[in-house]
CSV table of N, CA and C in Angstrom, one decimal:
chain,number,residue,atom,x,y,z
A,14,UNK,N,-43.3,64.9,-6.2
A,14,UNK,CA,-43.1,65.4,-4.8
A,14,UNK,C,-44.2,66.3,-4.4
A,15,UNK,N,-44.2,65.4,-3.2
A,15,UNK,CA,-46.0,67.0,-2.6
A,15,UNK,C,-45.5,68.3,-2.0
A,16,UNK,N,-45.4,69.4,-1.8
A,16,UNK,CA,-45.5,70.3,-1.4
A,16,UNK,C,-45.0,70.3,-0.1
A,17,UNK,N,-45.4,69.6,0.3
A,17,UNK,CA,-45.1,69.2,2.0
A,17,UNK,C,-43.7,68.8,2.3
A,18,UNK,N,-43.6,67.4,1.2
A,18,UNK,CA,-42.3,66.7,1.6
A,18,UNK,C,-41.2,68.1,0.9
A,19,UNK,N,-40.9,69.0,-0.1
A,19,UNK,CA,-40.7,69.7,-0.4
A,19,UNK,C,-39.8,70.7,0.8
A,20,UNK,N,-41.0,71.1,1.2
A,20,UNK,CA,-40.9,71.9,2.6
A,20,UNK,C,-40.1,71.4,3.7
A,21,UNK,N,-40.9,70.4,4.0
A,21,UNK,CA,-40.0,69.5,5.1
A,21,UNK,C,-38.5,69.2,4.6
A,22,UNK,N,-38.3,68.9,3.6
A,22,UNK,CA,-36.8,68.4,3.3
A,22,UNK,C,-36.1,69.5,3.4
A,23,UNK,N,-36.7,71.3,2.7
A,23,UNK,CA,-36.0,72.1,2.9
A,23,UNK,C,-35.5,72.3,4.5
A,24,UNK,N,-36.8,72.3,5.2
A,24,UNK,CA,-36.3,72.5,6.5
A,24,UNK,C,-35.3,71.5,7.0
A,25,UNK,N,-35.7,70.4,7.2
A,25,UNK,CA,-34.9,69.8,7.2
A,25,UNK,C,-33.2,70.2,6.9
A,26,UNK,N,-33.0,70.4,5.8
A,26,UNK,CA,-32.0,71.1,5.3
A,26,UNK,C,-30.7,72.0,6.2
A,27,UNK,N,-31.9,72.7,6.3
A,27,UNK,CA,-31.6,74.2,6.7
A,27,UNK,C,-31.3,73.4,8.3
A,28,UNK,N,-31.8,72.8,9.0
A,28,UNK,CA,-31.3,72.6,10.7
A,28,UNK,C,-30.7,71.6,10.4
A,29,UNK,N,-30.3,70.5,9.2
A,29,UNK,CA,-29.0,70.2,9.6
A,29,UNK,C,-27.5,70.7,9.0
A,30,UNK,N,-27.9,71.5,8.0
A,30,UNK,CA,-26.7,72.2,7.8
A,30,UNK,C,-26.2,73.6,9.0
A,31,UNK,N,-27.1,73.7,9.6
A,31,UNK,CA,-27.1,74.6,10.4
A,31,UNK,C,-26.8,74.4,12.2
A,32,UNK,N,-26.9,73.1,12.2
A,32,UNK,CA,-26.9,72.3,13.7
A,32,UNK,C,-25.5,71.9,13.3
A,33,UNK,N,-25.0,71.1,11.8
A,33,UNK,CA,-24.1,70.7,12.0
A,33,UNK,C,-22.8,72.0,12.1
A,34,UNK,N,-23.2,72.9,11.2
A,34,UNK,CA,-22.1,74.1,11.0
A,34,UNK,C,-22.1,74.8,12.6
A,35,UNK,N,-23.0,74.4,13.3
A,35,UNK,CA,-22.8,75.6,14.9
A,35,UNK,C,-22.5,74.4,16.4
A,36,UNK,N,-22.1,72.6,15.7
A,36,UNK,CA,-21.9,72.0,16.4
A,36,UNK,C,-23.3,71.7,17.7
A,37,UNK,N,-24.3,72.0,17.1
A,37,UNK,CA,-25.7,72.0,18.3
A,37,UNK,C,-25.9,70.8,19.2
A,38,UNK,N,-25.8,69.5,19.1
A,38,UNK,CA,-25.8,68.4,20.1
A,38,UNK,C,-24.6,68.5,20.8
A,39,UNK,N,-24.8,68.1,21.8
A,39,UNK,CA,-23.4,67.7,22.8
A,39,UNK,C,-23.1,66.3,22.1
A,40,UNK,N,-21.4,65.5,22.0
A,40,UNK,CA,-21.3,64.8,21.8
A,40,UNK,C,-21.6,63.7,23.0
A,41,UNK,N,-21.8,62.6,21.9
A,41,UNK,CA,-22.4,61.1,23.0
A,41,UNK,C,-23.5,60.6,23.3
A,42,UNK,N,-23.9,60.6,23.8
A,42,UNK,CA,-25.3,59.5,24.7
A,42,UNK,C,-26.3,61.0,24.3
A,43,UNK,N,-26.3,62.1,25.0
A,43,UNK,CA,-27.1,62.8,25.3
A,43,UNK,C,-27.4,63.6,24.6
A,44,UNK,N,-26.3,64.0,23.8
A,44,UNK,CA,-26.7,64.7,22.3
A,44,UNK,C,-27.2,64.1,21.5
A,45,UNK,N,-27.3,62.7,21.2
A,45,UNK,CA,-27.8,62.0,20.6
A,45,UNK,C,-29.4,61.9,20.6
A,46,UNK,N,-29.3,61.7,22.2
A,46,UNK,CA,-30.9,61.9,22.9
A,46,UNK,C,-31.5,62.7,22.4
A,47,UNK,N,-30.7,64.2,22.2
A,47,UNK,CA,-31.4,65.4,22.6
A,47,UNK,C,-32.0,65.2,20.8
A,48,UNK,N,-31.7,64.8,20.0
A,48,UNK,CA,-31.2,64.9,18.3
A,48,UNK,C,-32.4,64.0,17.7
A,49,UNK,N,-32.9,63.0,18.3
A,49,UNK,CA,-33.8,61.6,18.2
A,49,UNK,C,-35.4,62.1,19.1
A,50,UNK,N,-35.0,63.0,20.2
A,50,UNK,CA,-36.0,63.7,20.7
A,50,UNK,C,-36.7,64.4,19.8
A,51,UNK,N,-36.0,65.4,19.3
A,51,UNK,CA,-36.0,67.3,18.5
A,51,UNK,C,-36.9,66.5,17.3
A,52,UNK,N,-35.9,65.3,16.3
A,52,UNK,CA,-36.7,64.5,15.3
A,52,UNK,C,-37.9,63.8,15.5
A,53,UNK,N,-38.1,63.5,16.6
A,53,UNK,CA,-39.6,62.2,16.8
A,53,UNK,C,-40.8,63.3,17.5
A,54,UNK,N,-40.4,62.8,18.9
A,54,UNK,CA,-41.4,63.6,19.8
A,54,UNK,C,-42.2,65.0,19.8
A,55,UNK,N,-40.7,65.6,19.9
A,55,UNK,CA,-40.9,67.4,19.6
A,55,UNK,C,-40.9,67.8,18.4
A,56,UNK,N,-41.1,66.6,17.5
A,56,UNK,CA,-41.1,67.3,16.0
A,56,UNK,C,-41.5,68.9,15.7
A,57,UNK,N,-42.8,68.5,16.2
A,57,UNK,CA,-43.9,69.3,15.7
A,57,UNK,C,-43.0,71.2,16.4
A,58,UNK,N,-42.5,70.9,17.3
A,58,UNK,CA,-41.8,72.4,17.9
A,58,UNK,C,-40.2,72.6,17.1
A,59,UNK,N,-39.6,71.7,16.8
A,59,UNK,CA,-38.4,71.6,16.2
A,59,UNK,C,-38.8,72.3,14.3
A,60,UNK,N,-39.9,71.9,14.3
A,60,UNK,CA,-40.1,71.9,12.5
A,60,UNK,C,-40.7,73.7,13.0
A,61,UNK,N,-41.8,74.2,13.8
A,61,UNK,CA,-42.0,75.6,13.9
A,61,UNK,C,-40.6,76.8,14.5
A,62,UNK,N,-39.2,75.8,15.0
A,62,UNK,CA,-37.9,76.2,15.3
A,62,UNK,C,-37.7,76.8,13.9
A,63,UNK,N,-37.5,75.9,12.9
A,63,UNK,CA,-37.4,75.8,11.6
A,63,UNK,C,-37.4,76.8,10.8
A,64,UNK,N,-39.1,77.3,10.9
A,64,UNK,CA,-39.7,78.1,10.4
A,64,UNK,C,-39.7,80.1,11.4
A,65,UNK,N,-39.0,80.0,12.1
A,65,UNK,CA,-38.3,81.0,13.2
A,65,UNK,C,-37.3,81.4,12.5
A,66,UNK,N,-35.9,80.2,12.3
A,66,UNK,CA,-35.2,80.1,11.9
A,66,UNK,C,-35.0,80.7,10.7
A,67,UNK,N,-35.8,80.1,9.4
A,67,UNK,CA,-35.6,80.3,8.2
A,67,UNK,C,-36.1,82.4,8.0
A,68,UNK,N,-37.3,82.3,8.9
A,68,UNK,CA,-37.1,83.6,9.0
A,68,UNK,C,-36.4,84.8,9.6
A,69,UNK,N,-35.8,84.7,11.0
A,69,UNK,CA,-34.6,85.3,11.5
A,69,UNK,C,-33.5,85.2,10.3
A,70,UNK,N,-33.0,84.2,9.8
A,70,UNK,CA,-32.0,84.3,8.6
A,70,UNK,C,-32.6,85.3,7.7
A,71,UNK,N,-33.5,85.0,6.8
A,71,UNK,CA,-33.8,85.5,5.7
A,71,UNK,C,-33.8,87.5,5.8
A,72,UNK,N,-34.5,88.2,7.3
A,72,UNK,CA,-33.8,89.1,7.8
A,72,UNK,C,-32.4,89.5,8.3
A,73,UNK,N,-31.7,88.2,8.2
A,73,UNK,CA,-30.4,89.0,8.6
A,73,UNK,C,-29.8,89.0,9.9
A,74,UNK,N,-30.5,87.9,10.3
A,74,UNK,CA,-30.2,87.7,11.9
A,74,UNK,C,-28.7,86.7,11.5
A,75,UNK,N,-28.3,86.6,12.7
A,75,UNK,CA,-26.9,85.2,12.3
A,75,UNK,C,-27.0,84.2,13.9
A,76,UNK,N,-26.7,83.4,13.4
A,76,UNK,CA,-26.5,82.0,14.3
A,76,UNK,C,-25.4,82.8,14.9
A,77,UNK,N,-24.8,82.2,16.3
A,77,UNK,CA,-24.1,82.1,17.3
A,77,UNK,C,-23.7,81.1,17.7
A,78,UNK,N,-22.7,80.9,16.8
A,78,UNK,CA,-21.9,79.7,16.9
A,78,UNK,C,-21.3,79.8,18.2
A,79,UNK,N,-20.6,80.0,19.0
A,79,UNK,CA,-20.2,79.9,20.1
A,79,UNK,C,-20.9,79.7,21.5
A,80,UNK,N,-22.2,80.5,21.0
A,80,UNK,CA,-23.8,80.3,22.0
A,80,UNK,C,-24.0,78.7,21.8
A,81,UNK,N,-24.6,78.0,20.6
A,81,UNK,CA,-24.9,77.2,20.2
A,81,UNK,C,-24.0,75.8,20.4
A,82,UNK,N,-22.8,76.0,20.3
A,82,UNK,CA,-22.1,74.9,20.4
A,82,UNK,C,-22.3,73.6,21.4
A,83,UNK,N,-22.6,72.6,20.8
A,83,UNK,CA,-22.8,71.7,22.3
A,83,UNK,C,-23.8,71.9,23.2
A,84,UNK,N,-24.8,73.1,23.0
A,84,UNK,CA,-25.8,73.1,23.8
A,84,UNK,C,-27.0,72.3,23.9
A,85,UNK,N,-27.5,72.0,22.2
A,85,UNK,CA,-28.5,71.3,22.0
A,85,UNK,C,-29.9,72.9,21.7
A,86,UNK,N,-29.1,73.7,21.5
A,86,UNK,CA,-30.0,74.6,21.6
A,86,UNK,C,-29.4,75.9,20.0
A,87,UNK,N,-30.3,76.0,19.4
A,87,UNK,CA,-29.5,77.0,18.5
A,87,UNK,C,-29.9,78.2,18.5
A,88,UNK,N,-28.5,79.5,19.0
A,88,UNK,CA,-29.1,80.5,19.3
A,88,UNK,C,-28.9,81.5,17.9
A,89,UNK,N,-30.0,82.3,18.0
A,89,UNK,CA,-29.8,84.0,16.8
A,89,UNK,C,-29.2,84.9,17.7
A,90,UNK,N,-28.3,85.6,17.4
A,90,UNK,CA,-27.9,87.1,18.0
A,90,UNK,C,-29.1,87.7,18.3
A,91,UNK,N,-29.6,87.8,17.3
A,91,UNK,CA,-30.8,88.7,17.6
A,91,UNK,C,-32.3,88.7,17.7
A,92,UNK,N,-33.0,88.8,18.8
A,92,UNK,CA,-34.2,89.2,18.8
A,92,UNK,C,-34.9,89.0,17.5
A,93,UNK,N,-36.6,88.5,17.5
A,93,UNK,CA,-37.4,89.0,16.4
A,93,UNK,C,-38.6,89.6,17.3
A,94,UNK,N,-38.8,89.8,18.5
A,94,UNK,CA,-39.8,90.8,19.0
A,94,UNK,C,-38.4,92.1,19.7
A,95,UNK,N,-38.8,93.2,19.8
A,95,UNK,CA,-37.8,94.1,20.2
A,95,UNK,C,-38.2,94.1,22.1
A,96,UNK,N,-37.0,94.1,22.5
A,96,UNK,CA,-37.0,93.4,23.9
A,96,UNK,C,-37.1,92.4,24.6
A,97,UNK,N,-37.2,91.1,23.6
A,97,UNK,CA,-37.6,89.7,24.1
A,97,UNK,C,-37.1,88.6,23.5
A,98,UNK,N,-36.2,87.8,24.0
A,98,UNK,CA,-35.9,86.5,23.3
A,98,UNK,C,-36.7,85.5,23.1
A,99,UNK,N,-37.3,85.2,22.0
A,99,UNK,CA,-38.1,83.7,21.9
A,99,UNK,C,-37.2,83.0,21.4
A,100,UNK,N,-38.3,81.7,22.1
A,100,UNK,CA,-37.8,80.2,22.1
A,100,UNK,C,-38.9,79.5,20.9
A,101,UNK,N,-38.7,78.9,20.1
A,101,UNK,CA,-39.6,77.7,19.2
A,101,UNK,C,-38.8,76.8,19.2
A,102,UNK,N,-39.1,75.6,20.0
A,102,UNK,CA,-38.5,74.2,20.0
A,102,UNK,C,-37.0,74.4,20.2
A,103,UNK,N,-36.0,73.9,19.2
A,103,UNK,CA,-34.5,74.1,20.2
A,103,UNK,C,-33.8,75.6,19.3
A,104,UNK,N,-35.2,76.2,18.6
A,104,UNK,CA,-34.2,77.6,18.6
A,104,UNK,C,-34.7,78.5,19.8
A,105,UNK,N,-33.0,79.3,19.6
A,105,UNK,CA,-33.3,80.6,20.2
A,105,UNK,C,-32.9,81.6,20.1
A,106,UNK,N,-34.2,83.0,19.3
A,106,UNK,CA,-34.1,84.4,19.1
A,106,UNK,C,-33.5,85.3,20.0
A,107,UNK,N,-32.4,85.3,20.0
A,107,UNK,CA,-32.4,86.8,21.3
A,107,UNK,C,-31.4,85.8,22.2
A,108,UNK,N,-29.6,86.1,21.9
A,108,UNK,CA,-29.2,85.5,23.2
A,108,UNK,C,-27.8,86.3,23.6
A,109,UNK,N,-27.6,86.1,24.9
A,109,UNK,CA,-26.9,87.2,25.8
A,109,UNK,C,-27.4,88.0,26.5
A,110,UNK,N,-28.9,88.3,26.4
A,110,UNK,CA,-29.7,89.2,27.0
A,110,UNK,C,-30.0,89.1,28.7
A,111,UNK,N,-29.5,88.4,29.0
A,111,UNK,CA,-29.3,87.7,30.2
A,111,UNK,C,-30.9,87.1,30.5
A,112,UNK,N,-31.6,86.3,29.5
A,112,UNK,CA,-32.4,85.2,29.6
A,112,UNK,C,-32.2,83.8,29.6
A,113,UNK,N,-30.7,83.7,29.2
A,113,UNK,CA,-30.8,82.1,28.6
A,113,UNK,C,-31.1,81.0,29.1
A,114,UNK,N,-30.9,81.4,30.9
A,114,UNK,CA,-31.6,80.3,31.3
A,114,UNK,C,-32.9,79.9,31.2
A,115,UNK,N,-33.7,81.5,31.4
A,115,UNK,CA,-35.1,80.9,31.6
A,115,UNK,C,-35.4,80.8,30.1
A,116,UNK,N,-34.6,80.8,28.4
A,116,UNK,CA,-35.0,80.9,27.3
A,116,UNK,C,-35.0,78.8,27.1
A,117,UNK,N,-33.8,78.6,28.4
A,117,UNK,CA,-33.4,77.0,28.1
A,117,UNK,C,-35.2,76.0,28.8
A,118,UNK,N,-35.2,76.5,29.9
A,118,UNK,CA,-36.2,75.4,30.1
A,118,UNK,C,-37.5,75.8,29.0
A,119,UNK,N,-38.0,76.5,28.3
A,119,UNK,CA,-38.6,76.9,27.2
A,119,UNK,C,-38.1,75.5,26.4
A,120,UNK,N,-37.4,75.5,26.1
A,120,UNK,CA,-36.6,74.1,25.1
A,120,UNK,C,-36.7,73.0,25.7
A,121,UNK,N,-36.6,72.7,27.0
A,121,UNK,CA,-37.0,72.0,27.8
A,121,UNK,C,-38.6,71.3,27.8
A,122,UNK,N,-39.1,72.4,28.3
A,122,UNK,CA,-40.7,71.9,28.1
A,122,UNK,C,-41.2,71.2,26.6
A,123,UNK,N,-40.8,71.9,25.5
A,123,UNK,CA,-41.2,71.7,24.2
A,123,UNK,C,-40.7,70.2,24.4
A,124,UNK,N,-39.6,70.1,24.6
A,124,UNK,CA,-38.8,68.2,24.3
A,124,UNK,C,-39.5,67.5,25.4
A,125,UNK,N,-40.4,67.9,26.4
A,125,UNK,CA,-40.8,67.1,27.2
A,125,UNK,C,-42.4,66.9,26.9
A,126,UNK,N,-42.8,67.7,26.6
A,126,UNK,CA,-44.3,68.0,25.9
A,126,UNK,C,-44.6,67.5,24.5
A,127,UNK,N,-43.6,67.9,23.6
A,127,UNK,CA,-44.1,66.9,22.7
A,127,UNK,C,-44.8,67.6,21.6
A,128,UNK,N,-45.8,67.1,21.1
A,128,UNK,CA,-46.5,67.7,20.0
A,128,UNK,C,-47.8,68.6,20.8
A,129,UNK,N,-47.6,67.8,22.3
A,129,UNK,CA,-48.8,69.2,23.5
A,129,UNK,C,-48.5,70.1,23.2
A,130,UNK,N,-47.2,70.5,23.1
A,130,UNK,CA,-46.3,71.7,24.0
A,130,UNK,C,-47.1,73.4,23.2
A,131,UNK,N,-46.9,73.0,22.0
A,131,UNK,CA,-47.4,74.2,21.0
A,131,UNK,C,-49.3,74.7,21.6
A,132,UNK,N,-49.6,73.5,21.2
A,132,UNK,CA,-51.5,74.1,21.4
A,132,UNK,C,-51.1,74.0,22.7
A,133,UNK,N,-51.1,73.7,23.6
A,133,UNK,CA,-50.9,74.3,25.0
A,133,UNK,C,-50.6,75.5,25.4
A,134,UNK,N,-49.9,75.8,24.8
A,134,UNK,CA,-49.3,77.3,25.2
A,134,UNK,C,-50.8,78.2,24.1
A,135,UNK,N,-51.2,77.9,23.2
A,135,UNK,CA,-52.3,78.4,22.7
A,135,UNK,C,-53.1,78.4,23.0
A,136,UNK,N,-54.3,77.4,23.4
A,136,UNK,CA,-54.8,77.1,24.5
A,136,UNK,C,-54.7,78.0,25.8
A,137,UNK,N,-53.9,77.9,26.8
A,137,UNK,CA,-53.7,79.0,28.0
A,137,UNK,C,-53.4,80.4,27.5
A,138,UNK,N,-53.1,80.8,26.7
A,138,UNK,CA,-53.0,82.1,25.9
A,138,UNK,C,-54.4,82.7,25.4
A,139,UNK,N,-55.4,82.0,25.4
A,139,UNK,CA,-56.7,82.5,24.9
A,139,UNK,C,-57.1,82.2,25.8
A,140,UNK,N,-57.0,81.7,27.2
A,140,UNK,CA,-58.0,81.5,28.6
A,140,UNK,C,-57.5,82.5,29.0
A,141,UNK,N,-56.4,82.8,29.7
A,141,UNK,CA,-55.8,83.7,29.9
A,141,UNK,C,-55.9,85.1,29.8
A,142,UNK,N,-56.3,85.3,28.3
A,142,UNK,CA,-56.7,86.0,27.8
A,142,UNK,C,-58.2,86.6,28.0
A,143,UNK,N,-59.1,85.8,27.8
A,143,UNK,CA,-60.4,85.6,27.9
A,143,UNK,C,-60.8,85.5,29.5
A,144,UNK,N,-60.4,84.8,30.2
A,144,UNK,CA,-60.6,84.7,31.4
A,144,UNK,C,-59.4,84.8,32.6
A,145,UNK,N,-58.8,86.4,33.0
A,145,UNK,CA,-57.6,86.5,33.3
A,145,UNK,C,-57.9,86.2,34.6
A,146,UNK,N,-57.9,84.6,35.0
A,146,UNK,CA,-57.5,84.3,35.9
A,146,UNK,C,-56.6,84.6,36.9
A,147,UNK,N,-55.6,85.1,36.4
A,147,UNK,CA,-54.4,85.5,36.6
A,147,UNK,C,-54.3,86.8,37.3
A,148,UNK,N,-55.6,87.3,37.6
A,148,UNK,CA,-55.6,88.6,38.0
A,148,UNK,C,-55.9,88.7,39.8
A,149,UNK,N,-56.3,87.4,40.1
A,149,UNK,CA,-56.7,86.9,41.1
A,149,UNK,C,-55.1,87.3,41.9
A,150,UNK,N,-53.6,86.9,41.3
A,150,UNK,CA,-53.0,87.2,42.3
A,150,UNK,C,-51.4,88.0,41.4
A,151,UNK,N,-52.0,88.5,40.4
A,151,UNK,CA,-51.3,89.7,39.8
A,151,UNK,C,-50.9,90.8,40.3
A,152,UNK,N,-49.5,91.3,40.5
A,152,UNK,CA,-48.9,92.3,41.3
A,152,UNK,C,-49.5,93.7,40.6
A,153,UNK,N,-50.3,94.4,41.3
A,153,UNK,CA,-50.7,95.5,40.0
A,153,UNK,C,-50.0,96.5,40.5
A,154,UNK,N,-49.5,96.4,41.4
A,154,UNK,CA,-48.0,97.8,41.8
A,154,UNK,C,-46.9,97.6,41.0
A,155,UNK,N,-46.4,96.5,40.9
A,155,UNK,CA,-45.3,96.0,40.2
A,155,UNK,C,-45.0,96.3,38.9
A,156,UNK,N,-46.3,96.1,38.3
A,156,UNK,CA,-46.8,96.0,37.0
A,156,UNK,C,-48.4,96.2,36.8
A,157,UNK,N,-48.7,97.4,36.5
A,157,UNK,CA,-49.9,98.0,36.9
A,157,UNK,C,-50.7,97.7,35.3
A,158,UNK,N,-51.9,97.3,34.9
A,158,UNK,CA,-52.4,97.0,34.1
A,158,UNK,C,-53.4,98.5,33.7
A,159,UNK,N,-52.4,98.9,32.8
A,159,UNK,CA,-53.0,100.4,32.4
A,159,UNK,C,-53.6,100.9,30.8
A,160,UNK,N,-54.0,99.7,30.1
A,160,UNK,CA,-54.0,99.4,28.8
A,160,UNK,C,-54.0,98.4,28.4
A,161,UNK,N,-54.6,98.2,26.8
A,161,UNK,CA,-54.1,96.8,26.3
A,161,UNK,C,-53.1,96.7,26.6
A,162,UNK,N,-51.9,97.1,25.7
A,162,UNK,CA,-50.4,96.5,25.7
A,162,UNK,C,-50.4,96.2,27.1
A,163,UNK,N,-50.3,96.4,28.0
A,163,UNK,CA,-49.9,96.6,29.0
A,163,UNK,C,-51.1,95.3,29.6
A,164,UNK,N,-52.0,94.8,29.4
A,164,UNK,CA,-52.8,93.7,29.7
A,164,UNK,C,-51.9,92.2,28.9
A,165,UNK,N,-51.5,92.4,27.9
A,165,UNK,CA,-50.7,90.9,27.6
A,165,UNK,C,-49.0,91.6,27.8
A,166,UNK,N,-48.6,92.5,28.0
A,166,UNK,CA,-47.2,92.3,28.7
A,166,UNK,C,-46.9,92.0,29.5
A,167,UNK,N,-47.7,92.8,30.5
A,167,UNK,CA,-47.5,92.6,31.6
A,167,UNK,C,-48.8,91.6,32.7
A,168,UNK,N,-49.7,90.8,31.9
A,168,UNK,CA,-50.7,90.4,32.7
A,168,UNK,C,-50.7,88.9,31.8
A,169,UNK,N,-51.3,89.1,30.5
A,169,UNK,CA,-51.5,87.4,29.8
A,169,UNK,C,-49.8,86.9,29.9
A,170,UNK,N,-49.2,87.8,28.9
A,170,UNK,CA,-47.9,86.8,28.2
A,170,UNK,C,-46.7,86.6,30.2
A,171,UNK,N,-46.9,86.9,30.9
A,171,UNK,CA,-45.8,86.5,32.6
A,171,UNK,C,-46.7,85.1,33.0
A,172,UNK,N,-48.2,85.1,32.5
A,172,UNK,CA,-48.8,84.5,33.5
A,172,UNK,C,-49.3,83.1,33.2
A,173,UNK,N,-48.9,83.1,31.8
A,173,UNK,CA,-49.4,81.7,31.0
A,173,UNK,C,-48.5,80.6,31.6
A,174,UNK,N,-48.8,79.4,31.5
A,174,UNK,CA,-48.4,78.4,32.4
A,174,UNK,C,-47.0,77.6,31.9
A,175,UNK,N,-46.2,77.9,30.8
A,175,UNK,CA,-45.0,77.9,30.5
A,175,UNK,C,-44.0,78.9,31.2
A,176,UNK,N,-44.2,80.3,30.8
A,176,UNK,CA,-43.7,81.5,31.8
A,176,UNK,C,-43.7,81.4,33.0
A,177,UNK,N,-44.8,81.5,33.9
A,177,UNK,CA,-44.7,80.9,35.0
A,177,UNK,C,-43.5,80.2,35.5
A,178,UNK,N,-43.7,79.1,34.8
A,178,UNK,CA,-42.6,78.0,35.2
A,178,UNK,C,-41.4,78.2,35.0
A,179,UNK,N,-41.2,78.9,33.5
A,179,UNK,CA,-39.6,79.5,33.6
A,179,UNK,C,-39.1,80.4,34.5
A,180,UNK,N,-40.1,81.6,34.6
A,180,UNK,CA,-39.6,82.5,35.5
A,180,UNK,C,-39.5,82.0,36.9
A,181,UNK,N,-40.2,80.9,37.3
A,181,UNK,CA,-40.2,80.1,39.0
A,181,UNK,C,-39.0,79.6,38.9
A,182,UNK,N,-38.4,78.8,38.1
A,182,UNK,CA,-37.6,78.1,38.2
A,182,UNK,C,-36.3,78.8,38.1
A,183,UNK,N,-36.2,79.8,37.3
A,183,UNK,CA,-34.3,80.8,37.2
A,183,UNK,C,-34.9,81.5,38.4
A,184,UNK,N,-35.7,82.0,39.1
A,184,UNK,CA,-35.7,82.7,40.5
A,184,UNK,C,-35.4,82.0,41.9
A,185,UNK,N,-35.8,80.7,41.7
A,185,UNK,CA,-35.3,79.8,42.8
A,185,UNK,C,-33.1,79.3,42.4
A,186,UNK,N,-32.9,79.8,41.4
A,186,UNK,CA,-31.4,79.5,41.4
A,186,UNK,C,-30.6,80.4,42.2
């Protein structure tokens, strides 16, 4: 056995004992969808979910069974950045925080994007970064750019072109 297949089976492992013990597809047609998606297309974000996962556990984070149930989405109680829920593929770190909607289309994009979805967001994170376009129509009252930190909090990481879209889309609800 290579190294690889090793890994992969573990993970593997680990999200289906863990999809199945928190109930994560909806039953029927669409859970199924969502389950044949996560495995083929979005591999590549489901398998870095994985690797989220196996880490929020191994600190001590716990699944949210109740979050998770039937969503298609598997949530951690808790955060692994302090003040921020992330999303990798269909997990997600940080829930109740009153993000989960904009944390869902995040899961969204990944199953729609594909094996894009990852370098994409890497990709515009170093343009972004490098060339803050973004400054062209950046609220600097709002969010005043007074430092590094304060250049990817509040300037790269709002403005990259996944964010955007999450934050456009729970504001128009």
């Amino acid at each position: 056995m290579t190294v690889v297949t090793v890994v992969g089976a573990t993970l593997g492992a680990l999200l289906g004992a863990t999809a199945l013990g928190a109930g994560l597809y909806p039953r029927g047609a669409r859970g199924f969808g969502l389950a044949v998606v996560d495995a083929t297309w979005s591999l590549p974000n489901t398998l870095a979910g994985l690797v989220l996962l196996a880490w929020a556990l191994a600190r001590g984070n716990r699944v949210d069974r109740a979050f998770s149930a039937r969503r298609g989405v598997l949530g951690l109680r808790d955060g692994v950045l302090p003040g921020f829920a992330t999303t990798v593929g269909p997990v997600q770190a940080g829930v109740g925080l009153g993000v989960d909607d904009h944390e869902a289309v995040h899961v969204r994009q990944a199953r729609l994007f594909g094996p894009l979805y990852l370098p994409l967001i890497a990709v515009n994170w170093v343009i972004a970064t490098v060339l803050p376009y973004w400054l062209l129509y950046h609220d600097r009252e709002a969010a005043p750019i007074d430092g590094v930190g304060a250049y990817f909090r509040y300037g790269v990481y709002p403005h990259t072109w996944h964010e955007e879209w999450a934050y456009r889309e729970c504001s128009s609800r």
